[in-house]
Tab-separated table of C-alpha atoms in Angstrom:
chain	number	residue	atom	x	y	z
A	1	MET	CA	-70.355	130.169	6.020
A	2	ARG	CA	-68.347	129.600	2.413
A	3	ILE	CA	-66.589	126.294	1.648
A	4	SER	CA	-63.129	127.568	3.084
A	5	LYS	CA	-64.661	128.196	6.459
A	6	LEU	CA	-66.216	124.722	6.331
A	7	SER	CA	-63.418	123.076	5.509
A	8	GLU	CA	-61.754	124.776	8.595
A	9	LEU	CA	-63.893	123.980	10.774
A	10	ALA	CA	-64.164	119.887	9.459
A	11	GLY	CA	-60.155	119.941	9.594
A	12	LEU	CA	-59.783	118.860	5.656
A	13	PRO	CA	-58.647	120.577	2.915
A	14	VAL	CA	-61.256	122.201	0.481
A	15	GLY	CA	-60.324	119.701	-2.340
A	16	THR	CA	-61.131	116.976	-0.242
A	17	VAL	CA	-64.582	118.965	0.400
A	18	LYS	CA	-65.194	119.431	-2.594
A	19	PHE	CA	-64.768	115.760	-3.538
A	20	TYR	CA	-67.276	114.694	-0.902
A	21	LEU	CA	-69.689	117.227	-2.497
A	22	ARG	CA	-69.240	115.681	-5.972
A	23	THR	CA	-69.587	111.965	-4.948
A	24	GLY	CA	-72.544	112.966	-3.107
A	25	LEU	CA	-71.057	111.772	0.359
A	26	LEU	CA	-71.648	115.495	1.923
A	27	HIS	CA	-75.164	117.160	0.929
A	28	PRO	CA	-74.998	120.109	-1.162
A	29	GLY	CA	-75.069	123.743	0.268
A	30	ARG	CA	-77.158	126.240	-0.824
A	31	ALA	CA	-76.253	127.738	-4.164
A	32	THR	CA	-75.621	131.500	-3.688
A	33	SER	CA	-74.359	131.968	-7.345
A	34	ALA	CA	-73.000	129.855	-10.066
A	35	THR	CA	-69.977	128.879	-8.535
A	36	GLN	CA	-70.473	129.693	-4.863
A	37	ALA	CA	-72.859	127.901	-2.119
A	38	GLN	CA	-73.304	128.584	1.625
A	39	TYR	CA	-72.454	125.836	4.199
A	40	ASN	CA	-73.873	125.731	7.751
A	41	ASP	CA	-73.461	123.645	11.171
A	42	THR	CA	-75.312	120.335	9.246
A	43	HIS	CA	-71.991	120.372	6.900
A	44	VAL	CA	-69.648	120.751	9.715
A	45	ASP	CA	-71.309	117.602	11.484
A	46	ARG	CA	-71.297	115.541	8.826
A	47	LEU	CA	-67.887	116.469	7.910
A	48	ARG	CA	-66.699	115.373	11.345
A	49	LEU	CA	-68.852	111.970	11.335
A	50	ILE	CA	-67.061	110.919	7.888
A	51	ARG	CA	-63.709	111.726	8.978
A	52	ALA	CA	-64.600	110.119	12.327
A	53	LEU	CA	-65.754	107.116	10.439
A	54	LEU	CA	-62.678	107.035	7.830
A	55	GLU	CA	-59.910	107.723	9.816
A	56	VAL	CA	-61.050	105.816	13.249
A	57	GLY	CA	-63.685	103.275	12.281
A	58	HIS	CA	-61.134	102.498	9.437
A	59	LEU	CA	-64.258	102.375	6.976
A	60	PRO	CA	-64.103	102.482	3.244
A	61	LEU	CA	-65.738	105.090	1.468
A	62	ALA	CA	-68.146	103.270	0.042
A	63	ASP	CA	-69.525	101.760	3.407
A	64	ILE	CA	-69.482	105.556	4.794
A	65	GLN	CA	-71.779	106.279	1.512
A	66	ARG	CA	-74.456	103.394	2.839
A	67	VAL	CA	-73.777	104.722	6.504
A	68	VAL	CA	-74.731	108.480	5.619
A	69	ASP	CA	-78.091	106.972	3.339
A	70	ALA	CA	-79.411	105.385	6.037
A	71	ILE	CA	-78.860	107.920	8.282
A	72	ASP	CA	-80.916	110.408	5.762
A	73	LEU	CA	-83.371	107.868	4.224
A	74	PRO	CA	-86.523	109.644	4.734
A	75	THR	CA	-88.955	106.715	7.342
A	76	GLN	CA	-91.651	106.708	9.277
A	77	ASP	CA	-89.601	105.992	12.667
A	78	PRO	CA	-86.122	106.675	13.624
A	79	ALA	CA	-85.619	103.069	14.434
A	80	THR	CA	-85.638	101.920	10.811
A	81	ASN	CA	-82.542	104.238	10.009
A	82	VAL	CA	-80.820	102.570	12.877
A	83	ALA	CA	-81.353	99.484	11.621
A	84	LEU	CA	-80.043	100.042	8.001
A	85	VAL	CA	-77.132	102.070	9.696
A	86	GLN	CA	-76.502	98.998	11.836
A	87	ARG	CA	-76.516	97.044	8.634
A	88	ALA	CA	-74.257	99.485	6.710
A	89	VAL	CA	-71.586	98.735	8.943
A	90	SER	CA	-71.132	95.134	8.175
A	91	PRO	CA	-70.581	95.549	4.186
A	92	GLN	CA	-71.219	92.724	1.948
A	93	LEU	CA	-68.598	90.184	1.715
A	94	GLU	CA	-67.401	89.791	-1.968
A	95	ASP	CA	-67.664	86.137	-1.727
A	96	ASP	CA	-70.936	85.924	0.612
A	97	ALA	CA	-72.665	83.528	-1.472
A	98	GLU	CA	-69.778	80.884	-0.588
A	99	VAL	CA	-69.799	81.766	2.954
A	100	ASP	CA	-71.129	78.535	4.753
A	101	LEU	CA	-73.450	80.086	7.647
A	102	THR	CA	-73.988	77.076	9.410
A	103	ARG	CA	-72.304	77.167	12.345
A	104	ALA	CA	-72.542	80.920	12.769
A	105	ARG	CA	-76.328	80.056	12.705
A	106	GLU	CA	-75.914	76.797	15.206
A	107	LEU	CA	-74.101	79.678	17.626
A	108	VAL	CA	-76.326	82.300	17.841
A	109	ASP	CA	-79.338	79.983	18.085
A	110	ASP	CA	-77.432	78.230	20.978
A	111	LEU	CA	-77.268	81.426	22.465
A	112	GLY	CA	-80.917	81.760	22.078
A	113	TRP	CA	-80.353	85.193	20.266
A	114	SER	CA	-82.608	86.718	17.945
A	115	ILE	CA	-80.925	87.150	14.386
A	116	ALA	CA	-82.478	87.396	11.380
A	117	PRO	CA	-81.938	84.915	8.874
A	118	ASP	CA	-80.334	87.493	6.272
A	119	SER	CA	-78.561	89.460	9.293
A	120	PRO	CA	-75.439	91.346	7.264
A	121	HIS	CA	-73.370	90.231	10.475
A	122	LEU	CA	-73.470	86.217	10.286
A	123	PRO	CA	-71.390	86.159	6.961
A	124	HIS	CA	-68.468	87.792	9.285
A	125	LEU	CA	-69.098	85.572	11.896
A	126	ALA	CA	-69.029	82.367	9.812
A	127	ARG	CA	-65.301	83.434	7.840
A	128	ALA	CA	-63.929	84.517	11.093
A	129	LEU	CA	-64.723	80.734	12.261
A	130	ALA	CA	-63.441	79.180	8.994
A	131	ALA	CA	-60.194	81.394	9.384
A	132	LEU	CA	-59.580	79.906	12.636
A	133	ASP	CA	-60.402	76.297	11.433
A	134	SER	CA	-57.554	77.291	8.503
A	135	VAL	CA	-54.842	77.939	11.440
A	136	GLU	CA	-55.953	75.112	13.187
A	137	GLN	CA	-56.815	76.988	16.118
A	138	PRO	CA	-60.615	75.989	16.053
A	139	ALA	CA	-63.095	78.008	18.015
A	140	GLY	CA	-64.018	76.290	21.088
A	141	ARG	CA	-67.148	76.273	22.653
A	142	GLU	CA	-66.347	78.265	25.781
A	143	ARG	CA	-64.147	80.709	24.335
A	144	LEU	CA	-66.586	81.787	22.244
A	145	ARG	CA	-69.506	81.494	24.784
A	146	VAL	CA	-67.190	84.063	26.835
A	147	TYR	CA	-67.007	86.290	23.756
A	148	ALA	CA	-70.555	86.383	23.422
A	149	GLU	CA	-71.107	87.277	27.415
A	150	SER	CA	-68.300	89.993	27.092
A	151	ALA	CA	-70.388	91.276	23.728
A	152	SER	CA	-74.095	91.169	25.285
A	153	HIS	CA	-72.324	93.428	27.807
A	154	ALA	CA	-71.045	96.054	25.823
A	155	ALA	CA	-73.833	95.423	23.659
A	156	ARG	CA	-76.688	96.107	25.926
A	157	ASN	CA	-74.879	99.254	27.207
A	158	ASP	CA	-75.293	100.427	23.625
A	159	VAL	CA	-78.596	99.679	22.793
A	160	ASP	CA	-79.556	101.627	25.850
A	161	LEU	CA	-77.496	104.537	24.813
A	162	ILE	CA	-79.629	104.811	21.623
A	163	THR	CA	-82.664	103.903	23.776
A	164	ASP	CA	-81.909	107.037	25.489
A	165	THR	CA	-81.104	109.412	22.402
A	166	PRO	CA	-83.881	112.102	21.286
A	167	ASP	CA	-85.452	110.478	17.896
A	168	ALA	CA	-83.611	112.643	15.524
A	169	ASP	CA	-80.162	111.819	16.560
A	170	LYS	CA	-80.520	108.154	16.793
A	171	PRO	CA	-79.474	107.055	13.464
A	172	VAL	CA	-75.630	108.995	13.943
A	173	VAL	CA	-75.459	107.535	17.317
A	174	ALA	CA	-75.930	103.991	16.183
A	175	ALA	CA	-73.447	104.980	13.567
A	176	VAL	CA	-70.612	106.063	15.917
A	177	SER	CA	-71.662	103.477	18.651
A	178	SER	CA	-71.207	100.716	15.631
A	179	ALA	CA	-67.860	101.933	14.221
A	180	ILE	CA	-66.024	103.986	16.876
A	181	TYR	CA	-66.891	102.354	19.854
A	182	GLU	CA	-65.667	98.991	18.456
A	183	THR	CA	-62.367	100.591	17.813
A	184	VAL	CA	-62.333	101.653	21.551
A	185	PHE	CA	-62.826	98.109	22.366
A	186	THR	CA	-60.360	96.755	20.163
A	187	ALA	CA	-58.156	99.004	21.963
A	188	LEU	CA	-59.050	98.331	25.376
A	189	HIS	CA	-59.082	94.460	24.779
A	190	ARG	CA	-55.010	94.861	24.020
A	191	LEU	CA	-54.552	96.947	26.992
A	192	ALA	CA	-56.570	94.195	28.970
A	193	VAL	CA	-54.526	91.708	27.298
A	194	GLU	CA	-51.078	93.489	27.894
A	195	ASN	CA	-52.483	94.229	31.833
A	196	GLN	CA	-53.143	90.563	32.529
A	197	THR	CA	-50.058	89.292	30.799
A	198	ALA	CA	-48.069	91.610	33.256
A	199	ARG	CA	-49.844	90.780	36.341
A	200	ARG	CA	-49.450	86.751	36.014
A	201	LYS	CA	-45.289	87.149	34.582
A	202	SER	CA	-44.285	90.256	33.529
A	203	PRO	CA	-42.980	89.069	29.849
A	204	ILE	CA	-43.517	92.394	28.663
A	205	PRO	CA	-40.019	94.640	28.975
A	206	GLY	CA	-41.049	97.646	31.154
A	207	PRO	CA	-41.861	98.571	34.693
A	208	ARG	CA	-43.247	96.493	36.701
A	209	VAL	CA	-44.287	96.370	40.645
A	210	SER	CA	-41.863	94.749	42.830
A	211	ILE	CA	-43.632	93.100	45.703
A	212	PRO	CA	-41.384	93.552	49.075
A	213	GLN	CA	-40.801	90.692	51.010
A	214	ALA	CA	-41.883	90.008	54.331
B	1	MET	CA	-43.344	69.501	-1.844
B	2	ARG	CA	-43.252	71.515	-4.896
B	3	ILE	CA	-44.423	75.180	-5.244
B	4	SER	CA	-47.560	74.040	-7.205
B	5	LYS	CA	-48.613	71.761	-4.609
B	6	LEU	CA	-47.938	74.219	-1.841
B	7	SER	CA	-50.291	76.515	-3.765
B	8	GLU	CA	-52.567	74.304	-3.780
B	9	LEU	CA	-52.693	73.549	-0.028
B	10	ALA	CA	-52.924	77.021	1.082
B	11	GLY	CA	-55.584	78.268	-1.573
B	12	LEU	CA	-53.570	81.139	-3.044
B	13	PRO	CA	-52.002	81.484	-6.790
B	14	VAL	CA	-48.375	80.307	-7.462
B	15	GLY	CA	-47.924	84.321	-8.296
B	16	THR	CA	-49.211	85.256	-4.692
B	17	VAL	CA	-46.887	82.556	-3.182
B	18	LYS	CA	-43.899	83.819	-5.369
B	19	PHE	CA	-44.368	87.564	-4.013
B	20	TYR	CA	-44.568	86.452	-0.326
B	21	LEU	CA	-41.243	84.774	-1.221
B	22	ARG	CA	-39.681	87.607	-2.712
B	23	THR	CA	-40.409	89.942	-0.042
B	24	GLY	CA	-39.535	87.714	2.778
B	25	LEU	CA	-43.289	86.949	4.268
B	26	LEU	CA	-42.653	83.138	3.530
B	27	HIS	CA	-38.879	81.708	4.457
B	28	PRO	CA	-37.509	80.045	1.633
B	29	GLY	CA	-37.642	76.697	0.535
B	30	ARG	CA	-34.620	73.927	0.535
B	31	ALA	CA	-33.376	74.787	-3.031
B	32	THR	CA	-32.961	71.673	-5.145
B	33	SER	CA	-31.540	73.252	-8.290
B	34	ALA	CA	-30.742	76.778	-9.330
B	35	THR	CA	-34.830	77.544	-10.344
B	36	GLN	CA	-36.515	74.570	-7.833
B	37	ALA	CA	-37.174	74.503	-4.319
B	38	GLN	CA	-38.867	72.100	-1.854
B	39	TYR	CA	-41.369	73.172	0.672
B	40	ASN	CA	-42.734	71.461	3.888
B	41	ASP	CA	-45.994	71.632	6.092
B	42	THR	CA	-43.982	74.892	8.001
B	43	HIS	CA	-44.449	76.572	4.631
B	44	VAL	CA	-48.437	75.439	4.626
B	45	ASP	CA	-49.139	76.538	8.345
B	46	ARG	CA	-47.252	80.179	7.397
B	47	LEU	CA	-49.443	80.481	3.773
B	48	ARG	CA	-52.397	79.854	5.920
B	49	LEU	CA	-51.593	82.281	9.007
B	50	ILE	CA	-50.877	85.117	6.559
B	51	ARG	CA	-53.904	84.743	4.756
B	52	ALA	CA	-55.975	84.621	7.955
B	53	LEU	CA	-54.324	87.720	9.094
B	54	LEU	CA	-54.635	89.335	5.958
B	55	GLU	CA	-58.726	88.527	4.447
B	56	VAL	CA	-59.959	88.065	7.900
B	57	GLY	CA	-57.883	90.429	10.518
B	58	HIS	CA	-57.811	93.077	7.652
B	59	LEU	CA	-54.164	93.674	8.629
B	60	PRO	CA	-51.911	95.228	5.878
B	61	LEU	CA	-48.895	93.531	4.431
B	62	ALA	CA	-46.643	95.274	6.183
B	63	ASP	CA	-48.095	94.723	9.840
B	64	ILE	CA	-48.414	90.935	8.753
B	65	GLN	CA	-44.467	91.327	8.103
B	66	ARG	CA	-44.137	92.455	11.640
B	67	VAL	CA	-46.463	89.876	13.113
B	68	VAL	CA	-44.328	87.418	11.215
B	69	ASP	CA	-41.004	88.982	12.669
B	70	ALA	CA	-42.167	88.775	15.957
B	71	ILE	CA	-43.142	85.061	15.583
B	72	ASP	CA	-40.024	83.755	14.218
B	73	LEU	CA	-37.130	86.225	16.225
B	74	PRO	CA	-34.735	83.701	18.145
B	75	THR	CA	-35.404	84.839	21.861
B	76	GLN	CA	-34.571	82.883	25.170
B	77	ASP	CA	-38.189	83.335	26.496
B	78	PRO	CA	-41.428	82.360	24.083
B	79	ALA	CA	-43.213	85.066	26.283
B	80	THR	CA	-40.631	87.667	24.694
B	81	ASN	CA	-42.284	86.896	21.117
B	82	VAL	CA	-45.740	86.942	22.256
B	83	ALA	CA	-44.992	90.192	23.588
B	84	LEU	CA	-43.317	91.355	20.718
B	85	VAL	CA	-46.676	89.950	18.487
B	86	GLN	CA	-48.957	91.637	20.305
B	87	ARG	CA	-47.323	95.019	20.167
B	88	ALA	CA	-47.410	94.026	16.111
B	89	VAL	CA	-51.104	93.966	15.834
B	90	SER	CA	-51.048	97.413	17.232
B	91	PRO	CA	-49.179	99.221	14.053
B	92	GLN	CA	-48.183	102.632	15.142
B	93	LEU	CA	-49.937	105.614	13.782
B	94	GLU	CA	-48.442	107.891	11.335
B	95	ASP	CA	-49.343	110.866	13.318
B	96	ASP	CA	-48.302	109.048	16.666
B	97	ALA	CA	-46.025	111.923	18.124
B	98	GLU	CA	-49.097	114.220	17.590
B	99	VAL	CA	-51.819	112.366	20.217
B	100	ASP	CA	-52.792	113.258	23.131
B	101	LEU	CA	-52.182	110.727	25.575
B	102	THR	CA	-53.503	112.102	28.744
B	103	ARG	CA	-57.137	110.947	28.970
B	104	ALA	CA	-56.259	107.229	27.651
B	105	ARG	CA	-53.556	107.071	30.136
B	106	GLU	CA	-56.080	108.378	33.058
B	107	LEU	CA	-58.529	105.683	31.956
B	108	VAL	CA	-56.200	102.682	32.678
B	109	ASP	CA	-54.859	104.137	35.265
B	110	ASP	CA	-58.063	104.747	36.616
B	111	LEU	CA	-58.706	100.944	35.757
B	112	GLY	CA	-55.779	100.051	37.647
B	113	TRP	CA	-54.500	98.118	34.959
B	114	SER	CA	-50.297	97.703	34.569
B	115	ILE	CA	-49.819	99.238	30.829
B	116	ALA	CA	-46.423	100.209	29.443
B	117	PRO	CA	-45.759	103.885	29.414
B	118	ASP	CA	-44.733	103.098	25.236
B	119	SER	CA	-47.625	100.684	25.106
B	120	PRO	CA	-48.499	100.839	21.571
B	121	HIS	CA	-52.039	100.730	22.415
B	122	LEU	CA	-52.384	103.757	24.133
B	123	PRO	CA	-52.491	106.192	21.428
B	124	HIS	CA	-55.221	103.929	19.350
B	125	LEU	CA	-57.388	104.198	22.097
B	126	ALA	CA	-56.388	107.980	22.543
B	127	ARG	CA	-57.595	108.423	18.640
B	128	ALA	CA	-60.797	106.762	19.367
B	129	LEU	CA	-61.661	108.855	22.620
B	130	ALA	CA	-60.763	111.761	20.164
B	131	ALA	CA	-62.791	110.951	17.482
B	132	LEU	CA	-66.056	110.810	19.799
B	133	ASP	CA	-65.093	114.001	20.768
B	134	SER	CA	-65.113	115.072	17.590
B	135	VAL	CA	-68.457	114.467	16.692
B	136	GLU	CA	-69.737	115.389	20.078
B	137	GLN	CA	-70.517	112.015	21.423
B	138	PRO	CA	-67.856	112.039	24.144
B	139	ALA	CA	-67.166	109.203	25.954
B	140	GLY	CA	-68.718	108.651	29.142
B	141	ARG	CA	-67.332	107.213	32.375
B	142	GLU	CA	-69.997	104.687	32.620
B	143	ARG	CA	-69.620	103.508	29.336
B	144	LEU	CA	-66.348	102.890	28.993
B	145	ARG	CA	-66.513	101.248	32.722
B	146	VAL	CA	-68.591	98.577	31.189
B	147	TYR	CA	-66.249	98.432	27.694
B	148	ALA	CA	-63.356	97.628	29.841
B	149	GLU	CA	-65.187	94.970	31.800
B	150	SER	CA	-66.303	93.196	28.440
B	151	ALA	CA	-62.476	93.435	27.537
B	152	SER	CA	-61.246	92.326	30.703
B	153	HIS	CA	-63.414	89.300	30.563
B	154	ALA	CA	-62.407	88.359	26.778
B	155	ALA	CA	-58.996	88.852	27.230
B	156	ARG	CA	-59.139	87.002	30.571
B	157	ASN	CA	-59.844	84.190	28.307
B	158	ASP	CA	-56.861	84.643	25.664
B	159	VAL	CA	-54.261	84.914	28.056
B	160	ASP	CA	-55.267	81.599	29.727
B	161	LEU	CA	-55.833	80.083	26.453
B	162	ILE	CA	-51.759	80.966	25.657
B	163	THR	CA	-50.828	80.369	29.167
B	164	ASP	CA	-52.183	76.258	28.296
B	165	THR	CA	-50.693	76.243	24.701
B	166	PRO	CA	-47.489	74.674	24.516
B	167	ASP	CA	-44.137	76.957	24.225
B	168	ALA	CA	-43.564	76.567	20.732
B	169	ASP	CA	-46.791	77.063	19.402
B	170	LYS	CA	-47.744	80.322	21.842
B	171	PRO	CA	-46.196	83.025	19.800
B	172	VAL	CA	-48.789	82.030	16.965
B	173	VAL	CA	-51.650	81.602	19.319
B	174	ALA	CA	-51.045	84.923	20.205
B	175	ALA	CA	-51.144	86.263	17.056
B	176	VAL	CA	-54.605	84.513	15.752
B	177	SER	CA	-55.936	85.699	18.997
B	178	SER	CA	-55.421	88.846	18.583
B	179	ALA	CA	-56.215	89.640	15.209
B	180	ILE	CA	-58.719	86.752	14.460
B	181	TYR	CA	-60.595	86.771	17.594
B	182	GLU	CA	-60.871	90.363	17.317
B	183	THR	CA	-62.631	89.639	14.541
B	184	VAL	CA	-65.116	87.257	16.065
B	185	PHE	CA	-66.094	89.763	18.909
B	186	THR	CA	-66.829	92.877	16.763
B	187	ALA	CA	-69.246	90.090	14.592
B	188	LEU	CA	-70.610	89.350	17.928
B	189	HIS	CA	-71.029	92.372	19.123
B	190	ARG	CA	-73.072	93.619	16.314
B	191	LEU	CA	-75.290	90.809	16.595
B	192	ALA	CA	-75.592	91.393	19.994
B	193	VAL	CA	-76.814	94.489	19.457
B	194	GLU	CA	-79.048	92.913	16.562
B	195	ASN	CA	-80.648	90.691	19.167
B	196	GLN	CA	-81.238	93.208	21.852
B	197	THR	CA	-82.687	95.641	19.773
B	198	ALA	CA	-85.124	93.128	18.380
B	199	ARG	CA	-85.625	92.113	21.902
B	200	ARG	CA	-86.435	95.629	22.847
B	201	LYS	CA	-88.779	96.828	20.234
B	202	SER	CA	-88.252	94.518	16.930
B	203	PRO	CA	-87.538	97.861	14.688
B	204	ILE	CA	-85.660	95.150	12.581
B	205	PRO	CA	-87.761	93.753	9.930
B	206	GLY	CA	-87.601	89.454	10.246
B	207	PRO	CA	-88.891	86.905	12.176
B	208	ARG	CA	-90.043	87.997	15.627
B	209	VAL	CA	-91.596	86.058	18.543
B	210	SER	CA	-95.037	86.890	18.944
B	211	ILE	CA	-96.321	86.955	22.410
B	212	PRO	CA	-99.833	84.950	22.608
B	213	GLN	CA	-101.872	87.219	24.626
B	214	ALA	CA	-103.634	85.809	27.991
C-alpha cells in the first residue's frame, strides 16, 4: 500500500508517519521509485502500537524507540526480547545515580522477590518511597505489603499471558502488557476507590442506592 | 521565614517558588513590605506536595492546580474535598466526548461497583480498552477480573487510610494516595513481573538461584 493508505489505516496524519520513518521509529517500506515506497501490514501494526504506547501508555517517543528496538533486536530467544522490552518501559531516571536504593532493595528482599541488582524498576520504587517521606506520609510496612500482594496478583496473570503467547508475538504482547495494562489498572484502581468510598459513606455527589427501612 | 529559606527547605530554586506564587499554585505569604513577605510551614508543606506530584506523580501543572484547589476549597465536610481531589487526579481527556463508555460502563456494572455516571475515571478506562483493541490484544474478561480484584485489594487499603486520618489532613492524604501510591504500585508491578519471569524460566540475565541436584 501507499503511504496515504497506511496513514488512513493507522489513523495518523501522513506527516506523522513520515516523521516516524525519518526518526527510525517505523521501519522503511519497500522502495518502488526514488520518492515512493510500498508498505504492508507490519507497518500498520507498528504504527498502531506506537500510537497506543504514546496516547494511552503516555510513553515519551525516546522510550517508545527503546521499546521498539527491544522488540526488533535479533536474538536467539524471544525471552531475551521480552526482558529487554520490560526494561525499556522503565526509563532511566536522569538523576539515577543519586537515588538511594537501600529501602527499595530491603523491601523486595523482604518480599523474597528475585530482582536483578541493576533492575531499572528499583530506582522508580526508591524515588516514590522518598517522595512519600518528603510529604511526611512515609509508606507503612502493612500498606506496602498489600500493594505488593496486589501487584503480584496482576503480574501472575501478565506472565501467564506472555507464556501462553506464540514466541513471535511475545515481545509485542510484553510491551502492551507493561504499558497499556498499567493504564487499565490505574483507571480500575481509581474506580475501585470511588466505589468503596461511595459504599462506606457516599460523600461523592451522585446517585446512591437507598436502603429501604424495615 | 524569607523566600530564600523557603526555597532551601523545599529544595526548589527561588525562581520556581516565585513562579508558583505568581500562578497561584502556592498561596501568598504575609507581606512585610512592598517587596518582601514572610512564609511558614504551610508553604514548605505545599511546595513539597507540588514537587512530589510533579516529579513522582508526573502530573502536569494544570492538574496539580486542580488538586490544590480541591484541597483548599472551603466546604462543610472534608469528604467533599477528598472526592474533589480524587476527581482532580483524573484529568478530563481532550477528546472526552468522543470516547465510547459502553464497555467500561458494562465492566463496572458487571463488577457491581457503585460509580457515578460522570466519573472522570471511566473515559480513561474506556480509552485504554480501545487501545488494546487497536493493537489486536482485546482485554479478556478473566484478565480484567484479576486486575479489578487487585485494584480493589489496594483500594480498600487506601480508603481505610483516609478514614483513619484526622479530618483536616484527609484531602492531602487523598492526593498523595492517588498520585504517588500509583507510582509505587507501577514500580511494584514491574518488579513483580520481573520476579515471576525470573522464577519461571530465568530469561533475565542476572543472579539466579541454582537448585542443587539430588
